[in-house]
Amino acid sequence: RILMYKDKTFLAIIPARGGSKGLPGKNIKHLCGKHLIAWSIEPGLKSKYIDELIVSTDYQEIADISKKYGANTPFIRPEYLASDSATSFDTIKHAIDYYKNTLNKEFDYIILLEPTSPLRKVEDIDNAVECLLDSTADSIVGISKTEDQNPAFLIKKDSKNFITGYEDEAMTVLRRQDTKSVYFFEGTIYISKTKILLNKKTFFHEKTIGFEVPKYKSIEIDDMVDFVMVEAIMKYKGYEK
């Protein structure tokens, strides 16, 4: 473990609530031989640059399982951070404050690893760190190229059901290779300078760059359909080996 890139320190945070309406218990649901959350813990621990990795959860069972995979679980998240109205930033700030106020430790960068993006690999984390620190940006987020949902293929309809292109070129561009590249935000990786994140309260701002991942890695598990697709991809790609 190199532990640091360009003399910077990194704290990785995996937020994992116990409640999930789309797929109950998803964070500890078994996926290809491991609990879902393990697919984020293990590559995080293998990273050359992450100094500490914690799981922030409101659920004791998630904390216990996370410890078995090697993650730090220094606290059980307070109830006000476990509601549907609590934001990712609230959870991140709570973890940052804990390290600063309780352990007297501060980190130059924060890495957010969402457990719902289990197709992420260690090289994605390390490549994103290098990409960000080799740039003039303050943060980097995962993006993936749109395909079927490119605006060039989208339409709108009027009250009489007549359809027109969503954009001027829509319905005239029929070949995918002729369209402009458009991207969507996905959940593989979020990294930011800690001070900027605390100030902006978001990873997305004018000094954010994109870390492109292929379509298959962009699937996020929110419900059973996503879970089945990810499981099939993992088996096809040999993740469970």
Coordinates of N, CA and C in Angstrom, one line a residue:
R1 N 0.8 -1.2 0.0 CA 0.0 0.0 0.0 C 0.9 1.2 0.0
I2 N 0.7 2.1 -1.0 CA 1.4 3.3 -1.1 C 0.9 4.3 0.0
L3 N -0.4 4.3 0.2 CA -1.0 5.2 1.2 C -0.6 6.6 1.0
M4 N -1.3 7.2 0.1 CA -1.2 8.6 -0.3 C -0.7 8.7 -1.8
Y5 N -1.3 9.7 -2.4 CA -0.9 10.0 -3.8 C -0.6 11.5 -3.7
K6 N 0.6 11.9 -4.2 CA 1.0 13.3 -4.1 C 0.9 13.9 -2.7
D7 N 1.3 13.0 -1.8 CA 1.3 13.5 -0.3 C -0.1 13.9 0.2
K8 N -1.1 13.4 -0.4 CA -2.5 13.7 0.1 C -3.1 12.4 0.8
T9 N -4.0 12.7 1.8 CA -4.6 11.6 2.5 C -6.1 11.5 2.1
F10 N -6.6 10.2 2.2 CA -7.9 9.9 1.7 C -8.7 9.1 2.7
L11 N -9.9 9.6 2.9 CA -10.9 8.9 3.8 C -12.0 8.4 2.9
A12 N -12.3 7.1 2.9 CA -13.4 6.5 2.1 C -14.6 6.3 3.0
I13 N -15.7 6.7 2.6 CA -16.9 6.5 3.4 C -17.9 5.7 2.5
I14 N -18.4 4.6 3.2 CA -19.5 3.8 2.5 C -20.8 4.0 3.4
P15 N -21.8 4.7 2.8 CA -23.0 5.0 3.6 C -24.0 3.8 3.3
A16 N -24.5 3.2 4.4 CA -25.3 2.0 4.3 C -26.5 2.1 5.3
R17 N -27.6 2.6 4.9 CA -28.8 2.6 5.8 C -29.4 1.2 5.9
G18 N -30.0 0.9 7.0 CA -30.7 -0.4 7.2 C -32.0 -0.4 6.4
G19 N -32.7 0.7 6.3 CA -34.0 0.7 5.6 C -33.8 0.9 4.1
S20 N -34.6 0.1 3.3 CA -34.6 0.3 1.9 C -36.0 -0.1 1.4
K21 N -36.7 0.8 0.7 CA -38.1 0.5 0.3 C -38.0 -0.3 -1.0
G22 N -37.1 0.0 -1.9 CA -37.0 -0.7 -3.2 C -36.6 -2.2 -3.1
L23 N -35.7 -2.5 -2.2 CA -35.2 -3.8 -2.0 C -34.8 -4.0 -0.5
P24 N -35.8 -4.4 0.3 CA -35.5 -4.5 1.8 C -34.2 -5.3 2.1
G25 N -33.4 -4.7 3.0 CA -32.2 -5.4 3.4 C -31.1 -5.5 2.3
K26 N -31.2 -4.6 1.3 CA -30.3 -4.8 0.1 C -28.8 -4.7 0.5
N27 N -28.4 -3.9 1.4 CA -27.0 -3.7 1.6 C -26.3 -4.9 2.2
I28 N -27.0 -5.8 2.8 CA -26.4 -7.1 3.3 C -27.0 -8.3 2.6
K29 N -27.7 -8.1 1.5 CA -28.3 -9.2 0.7 C -27.1 -9.9 0.0
H30 N -27.2 -11.2 -0.1 CA -26.1 -12.0 -0.7 C -26.1 -11.8 -2.2
L31 N -24.9 -11.5 -2.7 CA -24.7 -11.3 -4.2 C -23.5 -12.0 -4.6
C32 N -23.6 -13.1 -5.4 CA -22.5 -13.9 -5.9 C -21.5 -14.2 -4.7
G33 N -22.1 -14.7 -3.6 CA -21.3 -15.3 -2.6 C -20.8 -14.4 -1.5
K34 N -21.2 -13.1 -1.6 CA -20.8 -12.1 -0.6 C -22.0 -11.2 -0.3
H35 N -22.0 -10.5 0.8 CA -23.0 -9.5 1.1 C -22.7 -8.3 0.1
L36 N -23.8 -7.7 -0.3 CA -23.7 -6.6 -1.3 C -22.6 -5.6 -0.8
I37 N -22.6 -5.2 0.4 CA -21.7 -4.2 0.9 C -20.2 -4.6 0.7
A38 N -20.0 -5.9 0.7 CA -18.6 -6.4 0.6 C -18.0 -6.0 -0.7
W39 N -18.8 -5.8 -1.7 CA -18.3 -5.5 -3.1 C -17.8 -4.1 -3.1
S40 N -18.1 -3.3 -2.1 CA -17.6 -1.9 -2.0 C -16.4 -1.8 -1.0
I41 N -16.6 -2.6 0.1 CA -15.5 -2.6 1.1 C -14.2 -3.2 0.6
E42 N -14.3 -4.3 -0.1 CA -13.0 -5.0 -0.5 C -12.2 -4.2 -1.5
P43 N -12.8 -3.7 -2.6 CA -11.9 -2.9 -3.5 C -11.4 -1.6 -2.8
G44 N -12.2 -1.1 -1.8 CA -11.7 0.1 -1.1 C -10.5 -0.2 -0.3
L45 N -10.5 -1.4 0.4 CA -9.4 -1.8 1.2 C -8.1 -2.1 0.4
K46 N -8.4 -2.5 -0.9 CA -7.3 -2.9 -1.8 C -6.6 -1.7 -2.4
S47 N -7.3 -0.5 -2.3 CA -6.8 0.7 -3.0 C -5.4 1.1 -2.5
K48 N -4.6 1.5 -3.4 CA -3.2 2.0 -3.1 C -3.2 3.3 -2.3
Y49 N -4.3 4.0 -2.3 CA -4.3 5.4 -1.8 C -5.2 5.6 -0.6
I50 N -6.2 4.8 -0.4 CA -7.2 5.1 0.7 C -6.5 4.8 2.0
D51 N -6.5 5.8 2.9 CA -5.8 5.6 4.2 C -6.7 5.0 5.2
E52 N -8.0 5.4 5.2 CA -9.0 4.7 6.1 C -10.3 4.6 5.4
L53 N -11.0 3.5 5.7 CA -12.3 3.2 5.1 C -13.3 2.9 6.2
I54 N -14.4 3.6 6.2 CA -15.4 3.4 7.2 C -16.8 3.1 6.5
V55 N -17.6 2.4 7.3 CA -19.0 2.2 6.9 C -19.8 3.0 7.9
S56 N -20.6 3.9 7.4 CA -21.5 4.7 8.2 C -22.9 4.1 8.1
T57 N -23.4 3.5 9.2 CA -24.7 2.8 9.1 C -25.5 3.1 10.4
D58 N -26.8 3.0 10.3 CA -27.7 3.1 11.5 C -28.1 1.8 12.0
Y59 N -27.5 0.7 11.4 CA -28.1 -0.7 11.6 C -26.9 -1.5 12.1
Q60 N -27.1 -2.1 13.3 CA -26.0 -2.9 14.0 C -25.6 -4.1 13.1
E61 N -26.6 -4.7 12.5 CA -26.2 -5.9 11.7 C -25.3 -5.6 10.5
I62 N -25.6 -4.4 9.9 CA -24.7 -4.0 8.8 C -23.3 -3.7 9.3
A63 N -23.2 -3.0 10.5 CA -21.9 -2.7 11.1 C -21.2 -4.0 11.4
D64 N -21.8 -5.0 12.0 CA -21.2 -6.3 12.3 C -20.7 -7.0 11.1
I65 N -21.5 -7.0 10.0 CA -21.1 -7.7 8.8 C -19.9 -6.9 8.1
S66 N -20.0 -5.6 8.1 CA -18.9 -4.8 7.6 C -17.6 -5.0 8.2
K67 N -17.6 -5.1 9.6 CA -16.4 -5.4 10.3 C -15.7 -6.7 9.9
K68 N -16.6 -7.7 9.6 CA -16.0 -9.0 9.1 C -15.3 -8.9 7.8
Y69 N -15.7 -7.9 7.0 CA -15.0 -7.7 5.7 C -13.8 -6.7 5.9
G70 N -13.6 -6.2 7.1 CA -12.4 -5.4 7.3 C -12.6 -3.9 7.4
A71 N -13.9 -3.5 7.3 CA -14.2 -2.0 7.4 C -14.2 -1.5 8.8
N72 N -13.9 -0.3 9.0 CA -14.1 0.4 10.3 C -15.5 0.8 10.5
T73 N -16.1 0.5 11.6 CA -17.4 1.0 11.9 C -17.4 1.7 13.3
P74 N -16.8 2.9 13.4 CA -16.5 3.5 14.7 C -17.8 4.0 15.4
F75 N -18.9 4.1 14.7 CA -20.1 4.6 15.3 C -21.3 4.0 14.6
I76 N -22.5 4.0 15.3 CA -23.8 3.8 14.7 C -24.4 5.1 14.4
R77 N -24.7 5.3 13.1 CA -25.2 6.6 12.7 C -26.5 7.0 13.5
P78 N -26.6 8.3 14.0 CA -27.7 8.7 14.7 C -29.0 8.7 13.9
E79 N -30.1 8.6 14.6 CA -31.4 8.4 13.9 C -31.7 9.5 12.9
Y80 N -31.4 10.7 13.2 CA -31.7 11.8 12.3 C -31.0 11.7 10.9
L81 N -30.0 10.8 10.9 CA -29.3 10.6 9.6 C -29.7 9.3 8.9
A82 N -30.7 8.7 9.5 CA -31.2 7.4 8.9 C -32.6 7.6 8.2
S83 N -33.1 8.8 8.2 CA -34.4 9.0 7.6 C -34.3 9.2 6.1
D84 N -35.4 9.1 5.4 CA -35.4 9.3 3.9 C -35.0 10.7 3.5
S85 N -35.2 11.7 4.5 CA -34.9 13.1 4.2 C -33.4 13.4 4.4
A86 N -32.7 12.5 5.1 CA -31.2 12.8 5.3 C -30.5 12.7 3.9
T87 N -29.5 13.6 3.7 CA -28.8 13.6 2.5 C -27.5 12.9 2.6
S88 N -26.9 12.5 1.5 CA -25.5 11.9 1.5 C -24.5 12.9 2.1
F89 N -24.7 14.2 1.8 CA -23.8 15.2 2.4 C -23.9 15.2 3.9
D90 N -25.1 15.1 4.5 CA -25.2 15.0 5.9 C -24.5 13.9 6.5
T91 N -24.5 12.7 5.9 CA -23.8 11.5 6.4 C -22.3 11.7 6.3
I92 N -21.9 12.3 5.2 CA -20.4 12.5 5.0 C -19.9 13.5 6.0
K93 N -20.6 14.6 6.2 CA -20.2 15.6 7.2 C -20.1 15.0 8.6
H94 N -21.1 14.2 8.9 CA -21.1 13.5 10.2 C -19.8 12.7 10.4
A95 N -19.4 11.9 9.4 CA -18.2 11.1 9.5 C -16.9 12.0 9.6
I96 N -16.9 13.1 8.8 CA -15.8 14.0 8.8 C -15.6 14.6 10.2
D97 N -16.8 15.1 10.7 CA -16.8 15.7 12.1 C -16.3 14.7 13.2
Y98 N -16.8 13.4 13.0 CA -16.4 12.4 14.0 C -14.9 12.3 14.0
Y99 N -14.3 12.1 12.8 CA -12.8 12.0 12.8 C -12.1 13.2 13.3
K100 N -12.6 14.4 13.0 CA -11.9 15.6 13.4 C -12.1 15.8 14.9
N101 N -13.3 15.7 15.4 CA -13.6 16.0 16.8 C -13.3 14.9 17.8
T102 N -13.4 13.7 17.4 CA -13.2 12.5 18.3 C -11.8 11.9 18.2
L103 N -11.3 11.8 17.0 CA -10.0 11.2 16.7 C -8.9 12.2 16.4
N104 N -9.3 13.5 16.3 CA -8.3 14.5 15.9 C -7.6 14.2 14.6
K105 N -8.4 13.7 13.6 CA -7.8 13.3 12.3 C -8.5 14.0 11.2
E106 N -7.8 14.5 10.3 CA -8.4 15.2 9.1 C -7.8 14.6 7.9
F107 N -8.5 14.6 6.8 CA -8.1 14.1 5.5 C -8.2 15.1 4.4
D108 N -7.3 15.1 3.4 CA -7.3 16.0 2.3 C -8.4 15.8 1.4
Y109 N -8.8 14.5 1.2 CA -9.8 14.1 0.2 C -10.8 13.2 0.9
I110 N -12.1 13.3 0.4 CA -13.1 12.3 0.8 C -13.5 11.5 -0.5
I111 N -13.6 10.2 -0.3 CA -14.0 9.3 -1.3 C -15.4 8.7 -0.9
L112 N -16.4 8.8 -1.7 CA -17.7 8.2 -1.4 C -17.9 7.0 -2.3
L113 N -18.1 5.9 -1.6 CA -18.3 4.6 -2.3 C -19.7 4.1 -2.0
E114 N -20.6 4.3 -2.9 CA -22.0 3.9 -2.7 C -22.1 2.3 -2.8
P115 N -22.7 1.7 -1.7 CA -22.7 0.2 -1.8 C -23.7 -0.3 -2.9
T116 N -24.5 0.6 -3.4 CA -25.4 0.2 -4.5 C -24.7 0.1 -5.9
S117 N -23.4 0.3 -5.9 CA -22.7 0.2 -7.2 C -21.6 -0.8 -7.0
P118 N -21.9 -2.1 -7.0 CA -21.0 -3.2 -6.7 C -20.1 -3.6 -7.8
L119 N -20.3 -3.1 -9.0 CA -19.5 -3.5 -10.1 C -18.2 -2.7 -10.2
R120 N -18.0 -1.8 -9.3 CA -16.8 -1.0 -9.2 C -15.6 -1.9 -8.8
K121 N -14.4 -1.7 -9.4 CA -13.2 -2.4 -9.1 C -12.2 -1.5 -8.5
V122 N -11.1 -2.1 -7.9 CA -10.1 -1.3 -7.2 C -9.4 -0.3 -8.2
E123 N -9.2 -0.8 -9.4 CA -8.6 0.1 -10.4 C -9.4 1.3 -10.8
D124 N -10.7 1.2 -10.7 CA -11.6 2.4 -10.9 C -11.3 3.4 -9.8
I125 N -11.2 3.0 -8.6 CA -10.9 3.9 -7.5 C -9.6 4.6 -7.7
D126 N -8.5 3.8 -7.9 CA -7.2 4.3 -8.0 C -7.0 5.2 -9.2
N127 N -7.6 4.8 -10.3 CA -7.6 5.6 -11.6 C -8.3 6.9 -11.4
A128 N -9.4 6.9 -10.7 CA -10.1 8.2 -10.4 C -9.3 9.1 -9.5
V129 N -8.6 8.6 -8.5 CA -7.8 9.4 -7.7 C -6.7 10.0 -8.5
E130 N -6.0 9.3 -9.3 CA -4.9 9.8 -10.1 C -5.5 10.8 -11.1
C131 N -6.6 10.5 -11.7 CA -7.2 11.4 -12.7 C -7.5 12.8 -12.1
L132 N -8.1 12.8 -10.9 CA -8.4 14.0 -10.2 C -7.2 14.8 -9.8
L133 N -6.2 14.1 -9.1 CA -5.0 14.8 -8.6 C -4.1 15.3 -9.7
D134 N -4.2 14.7 -10.9 CA -3.4 15.1 -12.1 C -4.1 16.2 -12.8
S135 N -5.2 16.7 -12.4 CA -6.0 17.7 -13.0 C -6.0 19.0 -12.2
T136 N -6.7 20.0 -12.6 CA -6.9 21.2 -11.8 C -8.2 21.3 -11.2
A137 N -9.0 20.2 -11.2 CA -10.3 20.1 -10.7 C -10.3 19.9 -9.2
D138 N -11.4 20.1 -8.5 CA -11.6 19.9 -7.1 C -12.3 18.6 -6.8
S139 N -13.1 18.1 -7.7 CA -13.8 16.8 -7.5 C -13.9 16.1 -8.8
I140 N -14.3 14.8 -8.6 CA -14.5 13.9 -9.8 C -15.7 13.0 -9.5
V141 N -16.5 12.7 -10.4 CA -17.7 11.9 -10.2 C -17.8 10.9 -11.4
G142 N -18.5 9.8 -11.1 CA -18.7 8.8 -12.1 C -19.7 9.2 -13.1
I143 N -19.4 9.0 -14.4 CA -20.4 9.3 -15.5 C -20.3 8.1 -16.5
S144 N -21.4 7.9 -17.2 CA -21.5 6.9 -18.2 C -22.2 7.4 -19.5
K145 N -21.8 7.0 -20.6 CA -22.4 7.5 -21.9 C -23.8 6.9 -22.1
T146 N -24.7 7.9 -22.4 CA -26.1 7.4 -22.7 C -26.0 6.7 -24.1
E147 N -26.9 5.8 -24.2 CA -27.1 5.1 -25.5 C -28.5 5.2 -26.0
D148 N -29.4 4.4 -25.6 CA -30.8 4.4 -26.1 C -31.4 5.8 -25.7
Q149 N -31.0 6.4 -24.6 CA -31.7 7.6 -24.1 C -31.0 8.9 -24.6
N150 N -30.1 8.8 -25.6 CA -29.5 10.0 -26.1 C -30.7 10.9 -26.6
P151 N -30.6 12.2 -26.2 CA -31.6 13.2 -26.7 C -32.0 13.1 -28.1
A152 N -31.0 12.7 -29.0 CA -31.2 12.7 -30.4 C -32.3 11.6 -30.8
F153 N -32.5 10.7 -29.9 CA -33.5 9.6 -30.1 C -34.8 9.8 -29.3
L154 N -34.9 10.9 -28.6 CA -36.1 11.1 -27.7 C -37.1 12.0 -28.5
I155 N -38.3 11.8 -28.1 CA -39.4 12.5 -28.8 C -40.4 13.1 -27.7
K156 N -41.2 14.0 -28.1 CA -42.3 14.5 -27.3 C -43.6 14.4 -28.1
K157 N -44.8 14.4 -27.4 CA -46.0 14.3 -28.1 C -46.9 15.4 -27.6
D158 N -47.8 15.9 -28.5 CA -48.7 17.0 -28.2 C -50.1 16.4 -27.7
S159 N -51.0 17.2 -27.5 CA -52.3 16.8 -26.9 C -53.1 15.9 -27.9
K160 N -52.7 15.9 -29.2 CA -53.4 15.0 -30.2 C -52.5 13.8 -30.5
N161 N -51.4 13.6 -29.7 CA -50.5 12.5 -29.9 C -49.6 12.6 -31.1
F162 N -49.5 13.7 -31.7 CA -48.5 13.9 -32.8 C -47.2 14.1 -32.1
I163 N -46.2 13.4 -32.7 CA -44.8 13.4 -32.1 C -43.9 14.3 -32.9
T164 N -43.0 14.9 -32.1 CA -41.9 15.7 -32.7 C -40.6 15.4 -31.9
G165 N -39.5 15.8 -32.5 CA -38.2 15.5 -31.8 C -38.0 16.3 -30.6
Y166 N -37.4 15.7 -29.6 CA -37.2 16.4 -28.3 C -36.1 17.5 -28.6
E167 N -35.2 17.2 -29.5 CA -34.2 18.2 -30.0 C -34.4 18.4 -31.5
D168 N -33.9 19.5 -32.0 CA -34.1 19.8 -33.5 C -33.7 18.6 -34.4
E169 N -32.6 17.9 -33.9 CA -32.0 16.9 -34.8 C -32.7 15.5 -34.6
A170 N -33.5 15.4 -33.5 CA -34.2 14.2 -33.2 C -35.1 13.8 -34.4
M171 N -35.2 12.5 -34.6 CA -36.0 11.8 -35.7 C -35.3 12.0 -37.0
T172 N -34.2 12.7 -37.1 CA -33.4 12.7 -38.4 C -32.1 12.0 -38.3
V173 N -31.6 11.9 -37.0 CA -30.4 11.2 -36.8 C -30.8 9.7 -36.4
L174 N -30.5 8.8 -37.3 CA -30.9 7.4 -37.1 C -29.8 6.5 -36.7
R175 N -28.5 7.0 -37.0 CA -27.4 6.1 -36.7 C -26.7 6.6 -35.4
R176 N -26.6 5.7 -34.4 CA -26.0 6.1 -33.1 C -24.6 6.7 -33.3
Q177 N -23.8 6.3 -34.2 CA -22.5 6.8 -34.4 C -22.5 8.3 -34.8
D178 N -23.6 8.7 -35.3 CA -23.7 10.1 -35.7 C -24.2 11.1 -34.6
T179 N -24.5 10.6 -33.5 CA -25.0 11.4 -32.4 C -23.8 12.0 -31.6
K180 N -24.1 13.1 -30.9 CA -23.1 13.7 -30.0 C -23.1 12.9 -28.7
S181 N -22.0 12.7 -28.1 CA -21.9 12.0 -26.9 C -22.5 12.8 -25.7
V182 N -23.4 12.1 -25.0 CA -24.1 12.7 -23.9 C -23.9 11.7 -22.7
Y183 N -23.7 12.2 -21.5 CA -23.5 11.3 -20.3 C -24.5 11.6 -19.2
F184 N -24.6 10.5 -18.3 CA -25.4 10.7 -17.2 C -24.6 10.4 -15.9
F185 N -25.0 11.0 -14.8 CA -24.3 10.7 -13.5 C -24.6 9.3 -13.1
E186 N -23.6 8.6 -12.6 CA -23.8 7.2 -12.1 C -23.0 7.1 -10.8
G187 N -23.1 6.0 -10.1 CA -22.7 6.0 -8.7 C -21.4 5.3 -8.4
T188 N -20.5 5.0 -9.4 CA -19.3 4.3 -9.1 C -18.4 5.0 -8.2
I189 N -18.2 6.3 -8.4 CA -17.1 7.0 -7.6 C -17.4 8.4 -7.4
Y190 N -17.2 9.0 -6.2 CA -17.2 10.4 -6.0 C -16.0 10.7 -5.1
I191 N -15.2 11.7 -5.6 CA -14.1 12.1 -4.8 C -14.0 13.6 -4.8
S192 N -13.7 14.2 -3.6 CA -13.6 15.7 -3.6 C -12.5 16.1 -2.5
K193 N -11.9 17.3 -2.8 CA -11.2 17.9 -1.7 C -12.1 18.1 -0.5
T194 N -11.7 17.8 0.7 CA -12.5 17.8 1.8 C -13.1 19.3 2.0
K195 N -12.2 20.2 2.0 CA -12.6 21.6 2.3 C -13.6 22.1 1.2
I196 N -13.4 21.7 0.0 CA -14.4 22.2 -1.0 C -15.7 21.5 -0.8
L197 N -15.7 20.2 -0.5 CA -16.9 19.5 -0.3 C -17.7 20.1 0.9
L198 N -17.1 20.4 2.0 CA -17.7 21.0 3.1 C -18.3 22.4 2.8
N199 N -17.6 23.1 1.9 CA -18.1 24.4 1.5 C -19.2 24.4 0.5
K200 N -19.1 23.5 -0.5 CA -20.1 23.4 -1.6 C -21.3 22.5 -1.2
K201 N -21.0 21.6 -0.3 CA -22.0 20.6 0.1 C -22.5 19.7 -1.0
T202 N -21.7 19.5 -2.0 CA -22.0 18.7 -3.1 C -20.7 18.3 -3.9
F203 N -20.7 17.2 -4.6 CA -19.5 16.9 -5.4 C -19.6 17.5 -6.8
F204 N -20.8 18.1 -7.1 CA -21.1 18.6 -8.5 C -21.0 20.1 -8.5
H205 N -20.0 20.7 -9.2 CA -19.9 22.1 -9.3 C -19.0 22.5 -10.5
E206 N -18.7 23.7 -10.6 CA -17.9 24.2 -11.8 C -16.5 23.6 -11.9
K207 N -16.0 23.0 -10.9 CA -14.6 22.4 -10.9 C -14.7 20.9 -10.7
T208 N -15.7 20.3 -11.3 CA -15.9 18.9 -11.2 C -15.6 18.2 -12.6
I209 N -14.8 17.2 -12.6 CA -14.6 16.4 -13.9 C -15.3 15.1 -13.8
G210 N -15.5 14.5 -14.9 CA -16.1 13.2 -15.0 C -15.2 12.0 -15.1
F211 N -15.5 10.9 -14.5 CA -14.7 9.7 -14.6 C -15.6 8.7 -15.3
E212 N -15.3 8.4 -16.6 CA -16.2 7.6 -17.4 C -16.1 6.1 -17.1
V213 N -17.2 5.5 -16.9 CA -17.2 4.0 -16.7 C -18.1 3.4 -17.8
P214 N -17.8 2.2 -18.2 CA -18.7 1.5 -19.2 C -20.1 1.3 -18.7
K215 N -21.0 1.1 -19.6 CA -22.4 0.9 -19.4 C -22.7 -0.1 -18.3
Y216 N -22.0 -1.3 -18.4 CA -22.3 -2.3 -17.4 C -22.0 -2.0 -16.0
K217 N -21.0 -1.2 -15.8 CA -20.6 -0.8 -14.4 C -21.5 0.3 -13.8
S218 N -22.3 0.9 -14.7 CA -23.1 2.0 -14.2 C -24.4 1.6 -13.5
I219 N -24.7 0.3 -13.6 CA -26.0 -0.1 -13.0 C -25.9 0.0 -11.5
E220 N -27.0 0.7 -10.9 CA -27.0 0.9 -9.4 C -28.2 0.0 -8.9
I221 N -28.0 -0.6 -7.8 CA -29.0 -1.5 -7.3 C -30.0 -0.8 -6.4
D222 N -31.2 -0.6 -7.0 CA -32.3 0.1 -6.2 C -33.5 -0.9 -6.0
D223 N -33.6 -1.9 -6.9 CA -34.7 -2.8 -6.7 C -34.3 -4.2 -7.2
M224 N -35.2 -5.1 -7.2 CA -34.9 -6.5 -7.6 C -34.4 -6.6 -9.0
V225 N -35.0 -5.8 -9.9 CA -34.6 -5.9 -11.3 C -33.1 -5.6 -11.4
D226 N -32.7 -4.5 -10.8 CA -31.3 -4.1 -10.8 C -30.4 -5.2 -10.2
F227 N -30.9 -5.8 -9.1 CA -30.1 -6.8 -8.4 C -29.9 -8.0 -9.4
V228 N -30.9 -8.5 -10.0 CA -30.8 -9.6 -10.9 C -29.9 -9.3 -12.1
M229 N -29.9 -8.1 -12.6 CA -29.0 -7.7 -13.7 C -27.6 -7.7 -13.3
V230 N -27.3 -7.1 -12.1 CA -26.0 -7.1 -11.6 C -25.4 -8.5 -11.3
E231 N -26.3 -9.3 -10.8 CA -25.8 -10.7 -10.5 C -25.5 -11.4 -11.8
A232 N -26.3 -11.2 -12.8 CA -26.0 -11.9 -14.1 C -24.7 -11.3 -14.7
I233 N -24.4 -10.0 -14.6 CA -23.2 -9.4 -15.1 C -22.0 -9.9 -14.4
M234 N -22.1 -10.0 -13.0 CA -21.0 -10.5 -12.2 C -20.6 -11.9 -12.6
K235 N -21.6 -12.8 -12.8 CA -21.3 -14.2 -13.2 C -20.7 -14.2 -14.6
Y236 N -21.2 -13.4 -15.5 CA -20.7 -13.3 -16.9 C -19.2 -12.8 -16.9
K237 N -18.9 -11.8 -16.1 CA -17.6 -11.2 -16.1 C -16.7 -11.9 -15.1
G238 N -17.1 -12.9 -14.4 CA -16.2 -13.6 -13.5 C -15.9 -12.9 -12.2
Y239 N -16.7 -12.0 -11.7 CA -16.5 -11.3 -10.5 C -16.4 -12.2 -9.3
E240 N -17.1 -13.3 -9.3 CA -17.2 -14.1 -8.1 C -16.0 -15.0 -7.9
K241 N -15.1 -15.0 -8.9 CA -13.9 -15.9 -8.8 C -12.8 -15.3 -7.9

